[in-house]
PDB file of C-alpha atoms in Angstrom:
ATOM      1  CA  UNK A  12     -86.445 -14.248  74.309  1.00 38.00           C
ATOM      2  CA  UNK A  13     -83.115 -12.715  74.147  1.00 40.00           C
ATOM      3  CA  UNK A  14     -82.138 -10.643  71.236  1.00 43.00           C
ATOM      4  CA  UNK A  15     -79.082 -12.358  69.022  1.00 38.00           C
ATOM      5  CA  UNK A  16     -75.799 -11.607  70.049  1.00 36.00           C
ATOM      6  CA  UNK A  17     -76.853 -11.117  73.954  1.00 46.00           C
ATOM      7  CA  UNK A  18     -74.569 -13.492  76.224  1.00 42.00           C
ATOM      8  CA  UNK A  19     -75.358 -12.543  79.325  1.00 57.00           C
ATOM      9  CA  UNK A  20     -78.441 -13.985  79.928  1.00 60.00           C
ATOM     10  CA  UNK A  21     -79.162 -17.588  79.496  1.00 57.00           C
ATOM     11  CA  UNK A  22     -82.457 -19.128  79.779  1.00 61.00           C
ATOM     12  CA  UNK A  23     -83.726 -20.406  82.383  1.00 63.00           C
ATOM     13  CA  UNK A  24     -82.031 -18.434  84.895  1.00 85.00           C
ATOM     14  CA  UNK A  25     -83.356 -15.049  84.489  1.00 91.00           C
ATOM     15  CA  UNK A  26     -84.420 -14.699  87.722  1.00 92.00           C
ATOM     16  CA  UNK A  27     -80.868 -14.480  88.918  1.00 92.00           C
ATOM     17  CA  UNK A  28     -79.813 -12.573  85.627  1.00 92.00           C
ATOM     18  CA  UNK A  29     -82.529  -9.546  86.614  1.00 93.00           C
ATOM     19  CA  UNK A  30     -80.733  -9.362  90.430  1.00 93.00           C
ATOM     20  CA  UNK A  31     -77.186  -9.160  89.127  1.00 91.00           C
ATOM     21  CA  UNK A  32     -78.247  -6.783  86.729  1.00 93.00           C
ATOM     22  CA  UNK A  33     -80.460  -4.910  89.116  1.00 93.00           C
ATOM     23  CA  UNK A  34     -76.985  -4.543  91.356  1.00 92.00           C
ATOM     24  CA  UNK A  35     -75.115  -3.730  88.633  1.00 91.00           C
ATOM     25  CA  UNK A  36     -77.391  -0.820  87.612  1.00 92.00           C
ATOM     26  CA  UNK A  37     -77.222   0.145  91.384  1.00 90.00           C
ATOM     27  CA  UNK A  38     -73.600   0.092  91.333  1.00 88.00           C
ATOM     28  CA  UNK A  39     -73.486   2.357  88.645  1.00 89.00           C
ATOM     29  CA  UNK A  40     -76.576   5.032  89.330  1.00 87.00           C
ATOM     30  CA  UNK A  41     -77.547   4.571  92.344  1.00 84.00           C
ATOM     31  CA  UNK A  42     -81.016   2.782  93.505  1.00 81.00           C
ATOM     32  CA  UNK A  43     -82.903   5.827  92.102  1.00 80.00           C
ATOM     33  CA  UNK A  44     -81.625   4.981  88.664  1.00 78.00           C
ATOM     34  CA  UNK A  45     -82.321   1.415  88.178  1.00 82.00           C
ATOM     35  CA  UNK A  46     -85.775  -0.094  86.593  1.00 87.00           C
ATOM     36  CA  UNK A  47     -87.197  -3.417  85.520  1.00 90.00           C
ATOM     37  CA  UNK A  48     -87.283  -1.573  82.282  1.00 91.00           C
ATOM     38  CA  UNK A  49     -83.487  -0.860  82.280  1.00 91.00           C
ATOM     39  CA  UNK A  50     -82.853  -4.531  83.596  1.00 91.00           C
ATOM     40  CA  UNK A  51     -84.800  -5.845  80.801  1.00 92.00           C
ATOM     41  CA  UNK A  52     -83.184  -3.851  78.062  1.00 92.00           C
ATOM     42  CA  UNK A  53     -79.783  -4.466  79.725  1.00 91.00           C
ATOM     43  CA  UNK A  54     -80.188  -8.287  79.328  1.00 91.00           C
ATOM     44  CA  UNK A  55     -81.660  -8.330  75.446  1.00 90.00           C
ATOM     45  CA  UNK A  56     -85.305  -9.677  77.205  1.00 91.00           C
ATOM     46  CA  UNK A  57     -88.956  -8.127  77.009  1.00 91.00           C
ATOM     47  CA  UNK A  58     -89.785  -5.510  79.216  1.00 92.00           C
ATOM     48  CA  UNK A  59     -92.703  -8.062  80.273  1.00 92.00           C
ATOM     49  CA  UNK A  60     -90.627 -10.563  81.573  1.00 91.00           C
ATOM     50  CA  UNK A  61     -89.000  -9.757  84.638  1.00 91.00           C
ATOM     51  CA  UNK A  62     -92.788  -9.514  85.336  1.00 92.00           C
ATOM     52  CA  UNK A  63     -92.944 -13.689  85.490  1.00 90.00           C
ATOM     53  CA  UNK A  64     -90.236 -13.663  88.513  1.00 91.00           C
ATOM     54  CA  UNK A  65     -90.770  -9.931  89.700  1.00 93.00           C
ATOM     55  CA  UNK A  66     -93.842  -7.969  90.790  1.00 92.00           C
ATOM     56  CA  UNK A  67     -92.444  -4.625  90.852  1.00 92.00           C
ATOM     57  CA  UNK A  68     -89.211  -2.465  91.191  1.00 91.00           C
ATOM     58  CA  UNK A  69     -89.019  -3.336  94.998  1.00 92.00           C
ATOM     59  CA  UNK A  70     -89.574  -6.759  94.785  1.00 94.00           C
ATOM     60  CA  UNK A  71     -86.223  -7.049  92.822  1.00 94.00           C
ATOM     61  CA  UNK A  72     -84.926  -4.576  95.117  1.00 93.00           C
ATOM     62  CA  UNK A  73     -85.824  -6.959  97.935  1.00 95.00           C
ATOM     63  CA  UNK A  74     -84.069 -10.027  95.907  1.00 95.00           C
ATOM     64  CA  UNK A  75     -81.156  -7.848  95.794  1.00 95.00           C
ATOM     65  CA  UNK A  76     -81.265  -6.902  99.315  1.00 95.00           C
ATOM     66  CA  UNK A  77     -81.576 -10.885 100.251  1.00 96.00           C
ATOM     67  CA  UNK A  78     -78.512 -11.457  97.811  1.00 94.00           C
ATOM     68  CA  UNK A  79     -76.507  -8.766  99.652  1.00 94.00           C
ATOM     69  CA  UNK A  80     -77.296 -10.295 102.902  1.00 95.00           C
ATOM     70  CA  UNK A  81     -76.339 -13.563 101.813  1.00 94.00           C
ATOM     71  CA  UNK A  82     -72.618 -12.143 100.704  1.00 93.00           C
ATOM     72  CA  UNK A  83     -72.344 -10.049 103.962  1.00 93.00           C
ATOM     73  CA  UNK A  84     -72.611 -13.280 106.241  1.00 93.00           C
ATOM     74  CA  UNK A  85     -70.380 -15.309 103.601  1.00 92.00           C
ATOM     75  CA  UNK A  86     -67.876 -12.108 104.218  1.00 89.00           C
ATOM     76  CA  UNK A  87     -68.214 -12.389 108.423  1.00 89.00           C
ATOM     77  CA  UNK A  88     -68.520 -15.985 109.145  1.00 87.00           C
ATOM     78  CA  UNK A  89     -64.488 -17.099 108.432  1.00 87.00           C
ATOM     79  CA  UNK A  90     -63.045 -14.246 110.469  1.00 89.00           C
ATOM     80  CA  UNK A  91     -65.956 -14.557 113.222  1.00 92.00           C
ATOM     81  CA  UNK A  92     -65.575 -18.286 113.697  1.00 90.00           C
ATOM     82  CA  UNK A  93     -61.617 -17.988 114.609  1.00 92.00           C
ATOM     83  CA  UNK A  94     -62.624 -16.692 117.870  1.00 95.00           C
ATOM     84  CA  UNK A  95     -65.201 -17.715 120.596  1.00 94.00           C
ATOM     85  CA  UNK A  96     -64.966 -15.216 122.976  1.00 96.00           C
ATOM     86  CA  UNK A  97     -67.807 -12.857 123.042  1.00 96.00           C
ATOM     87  CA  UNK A  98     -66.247  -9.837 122.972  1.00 96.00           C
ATOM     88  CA  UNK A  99     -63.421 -10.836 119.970  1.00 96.00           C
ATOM     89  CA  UNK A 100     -66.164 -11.613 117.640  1.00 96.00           C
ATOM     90  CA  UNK A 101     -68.215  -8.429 118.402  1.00 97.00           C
ATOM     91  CA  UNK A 102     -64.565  -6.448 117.500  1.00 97.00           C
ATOM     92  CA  UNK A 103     -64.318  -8.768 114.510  1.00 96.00           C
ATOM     93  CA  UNK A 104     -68.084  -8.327 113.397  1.00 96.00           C
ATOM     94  CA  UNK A 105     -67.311  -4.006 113.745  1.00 97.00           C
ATOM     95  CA  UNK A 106     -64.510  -4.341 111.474  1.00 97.00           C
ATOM     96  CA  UNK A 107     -66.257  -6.873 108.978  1.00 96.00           C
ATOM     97  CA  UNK A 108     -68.968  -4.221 108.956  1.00 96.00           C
ATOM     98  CA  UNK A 109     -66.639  -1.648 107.842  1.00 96.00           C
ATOM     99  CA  UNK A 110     -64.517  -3.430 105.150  1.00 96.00           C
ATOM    100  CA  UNK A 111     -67.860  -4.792 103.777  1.00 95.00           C
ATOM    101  CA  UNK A 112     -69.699  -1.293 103.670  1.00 94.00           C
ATOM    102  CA  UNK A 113     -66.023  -0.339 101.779  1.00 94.00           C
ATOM    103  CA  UNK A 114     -65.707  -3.235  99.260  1.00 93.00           C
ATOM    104  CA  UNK A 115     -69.564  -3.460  98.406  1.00 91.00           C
ATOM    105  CA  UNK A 116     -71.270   0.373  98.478  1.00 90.00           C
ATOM    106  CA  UNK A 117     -73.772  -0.238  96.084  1.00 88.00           C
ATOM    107  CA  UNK A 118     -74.991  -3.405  98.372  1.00 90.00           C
ATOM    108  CA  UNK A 119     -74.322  -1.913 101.408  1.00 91.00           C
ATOM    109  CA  UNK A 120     -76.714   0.968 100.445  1.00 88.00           C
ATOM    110  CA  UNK A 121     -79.281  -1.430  99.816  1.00 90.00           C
ATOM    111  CA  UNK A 122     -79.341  -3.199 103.121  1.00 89.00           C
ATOM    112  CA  UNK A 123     -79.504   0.441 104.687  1.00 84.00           C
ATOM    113  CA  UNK A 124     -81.243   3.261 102.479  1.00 83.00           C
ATOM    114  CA  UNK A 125     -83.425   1.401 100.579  1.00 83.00           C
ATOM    115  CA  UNK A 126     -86.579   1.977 102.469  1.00 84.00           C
ATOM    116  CA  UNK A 127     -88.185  -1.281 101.664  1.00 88.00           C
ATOM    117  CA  UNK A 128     -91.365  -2.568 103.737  1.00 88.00           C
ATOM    118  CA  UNK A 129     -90.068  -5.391 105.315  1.00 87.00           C
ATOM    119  CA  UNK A 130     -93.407  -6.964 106.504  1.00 89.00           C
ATOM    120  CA  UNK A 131     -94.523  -6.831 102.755  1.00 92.00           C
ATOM    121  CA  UNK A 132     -90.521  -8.684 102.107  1.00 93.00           C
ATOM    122  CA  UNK A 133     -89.907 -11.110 104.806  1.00 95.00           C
ATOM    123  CA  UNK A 134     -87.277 -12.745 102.811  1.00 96.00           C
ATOM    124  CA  UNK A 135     -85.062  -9.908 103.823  1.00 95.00           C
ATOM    125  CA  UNK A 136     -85.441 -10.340 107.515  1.00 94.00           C
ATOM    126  CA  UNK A 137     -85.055 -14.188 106.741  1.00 96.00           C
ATOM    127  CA  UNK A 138     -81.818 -13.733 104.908  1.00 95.00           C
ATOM    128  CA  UNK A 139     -80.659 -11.236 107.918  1.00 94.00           C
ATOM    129  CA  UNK A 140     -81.383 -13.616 110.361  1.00 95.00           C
ATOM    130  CA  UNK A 141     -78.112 -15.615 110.647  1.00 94.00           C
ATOM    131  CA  UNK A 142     -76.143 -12.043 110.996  1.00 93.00           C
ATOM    132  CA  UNK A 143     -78.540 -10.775 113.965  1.00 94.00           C
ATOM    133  CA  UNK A 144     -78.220 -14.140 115.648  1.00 95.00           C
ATOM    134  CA  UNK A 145     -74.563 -14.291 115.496  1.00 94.00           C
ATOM    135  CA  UNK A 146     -74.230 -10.801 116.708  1.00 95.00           C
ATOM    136  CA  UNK A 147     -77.417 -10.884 119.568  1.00 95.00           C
ATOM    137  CA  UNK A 148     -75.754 -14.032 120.845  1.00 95.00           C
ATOM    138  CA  UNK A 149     -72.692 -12.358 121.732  1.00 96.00           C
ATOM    139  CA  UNK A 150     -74.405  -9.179 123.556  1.00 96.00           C
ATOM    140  CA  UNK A 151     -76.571 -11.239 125.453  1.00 95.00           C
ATOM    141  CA  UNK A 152     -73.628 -13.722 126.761  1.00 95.00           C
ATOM    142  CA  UNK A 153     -71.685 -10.190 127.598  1.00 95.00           C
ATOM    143  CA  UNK A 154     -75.211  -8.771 129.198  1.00 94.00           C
ATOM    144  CA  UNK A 155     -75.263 -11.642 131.807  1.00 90.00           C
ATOM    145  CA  UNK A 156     -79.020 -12.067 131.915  1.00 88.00           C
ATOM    146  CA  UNK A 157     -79.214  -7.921 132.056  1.00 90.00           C
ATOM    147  CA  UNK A 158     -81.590  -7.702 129.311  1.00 91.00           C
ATOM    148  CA  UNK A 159     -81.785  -3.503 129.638  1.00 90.00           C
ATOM    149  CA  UNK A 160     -78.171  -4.089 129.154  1.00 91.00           C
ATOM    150  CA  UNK A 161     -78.114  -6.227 126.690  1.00 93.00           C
ATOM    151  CA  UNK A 162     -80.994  -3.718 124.159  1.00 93.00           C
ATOM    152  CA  UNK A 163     -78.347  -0.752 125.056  1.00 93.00           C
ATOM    153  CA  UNK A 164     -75.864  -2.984 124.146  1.00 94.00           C
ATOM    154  CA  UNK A 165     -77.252  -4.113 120.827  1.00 95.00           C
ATOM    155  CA  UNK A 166     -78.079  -0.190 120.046  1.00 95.00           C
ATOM    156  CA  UNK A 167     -74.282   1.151 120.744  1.00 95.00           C
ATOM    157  CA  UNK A 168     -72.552  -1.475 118.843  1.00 96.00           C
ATOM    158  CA  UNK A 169     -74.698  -1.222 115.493  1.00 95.00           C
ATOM    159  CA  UNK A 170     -74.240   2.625 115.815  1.00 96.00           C
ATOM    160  CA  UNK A 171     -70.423   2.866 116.406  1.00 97.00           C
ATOM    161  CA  UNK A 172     -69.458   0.038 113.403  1.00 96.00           C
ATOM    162  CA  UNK A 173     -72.043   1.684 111.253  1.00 96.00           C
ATOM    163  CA  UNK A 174     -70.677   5.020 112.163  1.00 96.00           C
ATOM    164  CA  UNK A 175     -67.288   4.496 111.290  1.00 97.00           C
ATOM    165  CA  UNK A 176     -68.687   2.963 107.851  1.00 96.00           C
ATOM    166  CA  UNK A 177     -70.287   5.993 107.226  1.00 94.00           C
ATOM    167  CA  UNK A 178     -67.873   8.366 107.942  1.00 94.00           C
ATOM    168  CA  UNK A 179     -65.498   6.673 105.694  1.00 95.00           C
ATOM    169  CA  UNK A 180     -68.057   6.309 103.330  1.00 91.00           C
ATOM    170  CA  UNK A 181     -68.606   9.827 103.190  1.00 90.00           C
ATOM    171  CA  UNK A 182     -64.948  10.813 102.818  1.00 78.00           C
ATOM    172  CA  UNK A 183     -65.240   9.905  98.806  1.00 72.00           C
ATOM    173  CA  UNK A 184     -66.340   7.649  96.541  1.00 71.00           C
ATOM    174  CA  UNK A 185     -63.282   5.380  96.836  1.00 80.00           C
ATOM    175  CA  UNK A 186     -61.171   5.340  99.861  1.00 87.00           C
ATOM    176  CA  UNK A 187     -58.106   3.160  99.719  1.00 91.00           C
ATOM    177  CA  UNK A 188     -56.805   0.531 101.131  1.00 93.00           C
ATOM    178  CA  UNK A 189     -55.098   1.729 104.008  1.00 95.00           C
ATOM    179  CA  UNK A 190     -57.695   3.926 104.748  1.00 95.00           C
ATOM    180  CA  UNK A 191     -60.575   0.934 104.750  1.00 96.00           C
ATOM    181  CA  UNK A 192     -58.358  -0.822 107.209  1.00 97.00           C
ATOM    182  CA  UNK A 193     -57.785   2.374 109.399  1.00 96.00           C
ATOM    183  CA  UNK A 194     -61.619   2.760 109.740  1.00 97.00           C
ATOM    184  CA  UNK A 195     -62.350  -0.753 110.178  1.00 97.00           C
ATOM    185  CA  UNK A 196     -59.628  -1.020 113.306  1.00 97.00           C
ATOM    186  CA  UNK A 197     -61.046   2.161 114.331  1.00 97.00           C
ATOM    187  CA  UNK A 198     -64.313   0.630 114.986  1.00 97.00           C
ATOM    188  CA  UNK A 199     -62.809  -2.847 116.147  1.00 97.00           C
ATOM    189  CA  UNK A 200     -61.381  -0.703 118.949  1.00 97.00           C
ATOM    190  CA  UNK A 201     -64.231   0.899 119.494  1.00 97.00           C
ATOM    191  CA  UNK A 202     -66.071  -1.701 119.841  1.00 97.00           C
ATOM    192  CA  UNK A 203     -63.930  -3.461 122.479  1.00 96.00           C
ATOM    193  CA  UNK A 204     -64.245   0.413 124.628  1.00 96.00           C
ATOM    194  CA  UNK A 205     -67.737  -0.348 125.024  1.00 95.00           C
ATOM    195  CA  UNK A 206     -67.287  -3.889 125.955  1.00 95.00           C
ATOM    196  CA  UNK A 207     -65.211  -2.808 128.648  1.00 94.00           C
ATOM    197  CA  UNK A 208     -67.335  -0.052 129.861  1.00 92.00           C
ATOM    198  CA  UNK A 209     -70.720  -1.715 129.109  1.00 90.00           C
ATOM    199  CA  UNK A 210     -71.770  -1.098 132.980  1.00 87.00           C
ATOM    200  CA  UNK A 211     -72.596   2.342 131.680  1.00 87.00           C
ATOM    201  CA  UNK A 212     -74.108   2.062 128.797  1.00 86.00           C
ATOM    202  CA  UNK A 213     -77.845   1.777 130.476  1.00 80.00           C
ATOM    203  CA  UNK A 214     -79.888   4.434 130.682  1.00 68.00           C
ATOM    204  CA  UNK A 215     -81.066   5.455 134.558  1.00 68.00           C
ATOM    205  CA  UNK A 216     -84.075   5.214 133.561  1.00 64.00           C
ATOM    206  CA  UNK A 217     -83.626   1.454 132.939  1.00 58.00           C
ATOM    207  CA  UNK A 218     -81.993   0.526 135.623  1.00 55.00           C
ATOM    208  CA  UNK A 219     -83.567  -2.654 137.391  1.00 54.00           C
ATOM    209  CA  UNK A 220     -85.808  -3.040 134.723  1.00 50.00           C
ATOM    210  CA  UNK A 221     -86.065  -6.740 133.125  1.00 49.00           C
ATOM    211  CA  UNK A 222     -88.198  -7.541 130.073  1.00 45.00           C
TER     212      UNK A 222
END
């Protein structure tokens, strides 16, 4: 039950209560410094009964990683839907990527350091689904039935947007504004330089060869 005075949480809906919290307590120590324990107190509830919605630590974890898909789609679809050529929405997903890995650390962290076993959580692939479809869709349609191409492809776009997110990232704990939108056009750019130049992104060694 929660203690008197608590307002956060309101029964019936502590499921949802224990993964806001959870992100909160992310936000503010990082995933090594959040527990069910801490959640619990947090909310004014027994330390037994995230237990009735949770199984462990990185079961919540995984909520919280489903949750964080679910607002990094919500962020991409708008912008991604004004275009329909291929290589526009790839340049829009890059700088999506960026502003979202800006605007939401403590969530972005989650999708990407938290180590979780995804064949024990296959709610997170689930919830990721939508965003890989969106983006394989567009590498295969620039591949042209080159499916080497298309794997190289996949690999050189994740690694540029999600480099540029990083290096941003790692320039301080809040970069501004104008310095969000730098890195995201950055990798927008980018991102169209390998679209152009694609032809030479497969390996020799894969040359010819056709899953």
């Amino acid at each position: 039950m929660p203690r008197p005075g608590n307002k956060r949480y309101h029964h019936g809906d502590l499921r949802a209560a224990l993964i806001e919290t959870a992100a909160e307590l992310i936000a503010e120590r990082g995933m090594r410094g959040f527990s069910l324990a801490e959640a619990s107190r947090r909310l004014g509830v027994a330390v037994s009964a995230p237990y009735a919605h949770f199984e462990d630590r990185d079961d919540l974890l995984a909520a919280v990683a489903v949750r964080a898909f679910e607002l990094f789609y919500a962020a991409l679809v708008p912008a991604i839907d004004e275009f329909s050529e291929p290589a526009d929405r790839l340049a829009v997903m890059a700088r999506g990527y960026v502003r979202f890995a800006a605007g939401n650390r403590p969530m972005f962290e989650v999708l990407y350091e938290s180590g979780l076993d995804k064949s024990r959580h296959p709610e997170i692939e689930a919830a990721e689904r939508p965003l890989d479809e969106a983006f394989q869709g567009c590498v295969r349609a620039l591949a042209d039935g080159d499916d080497a191409m298309a794997d190289e492809m996949a690999i050189t776009f994740e690694a540029t947007a999600r480099g540029h997110a990083m290096l941003l990232l790692d320039g301080g704990p809040s970069p501004d504004e104008q310095a969000v939108e730098l890195a995201a056009e950055r990798a927008a750019r980018a991102t169209r330089a390998l679209v152009e130049s694609r032809s030479l992104l497969v390996l020799p060694s894969r040359r010819g060869v056709q899953k």
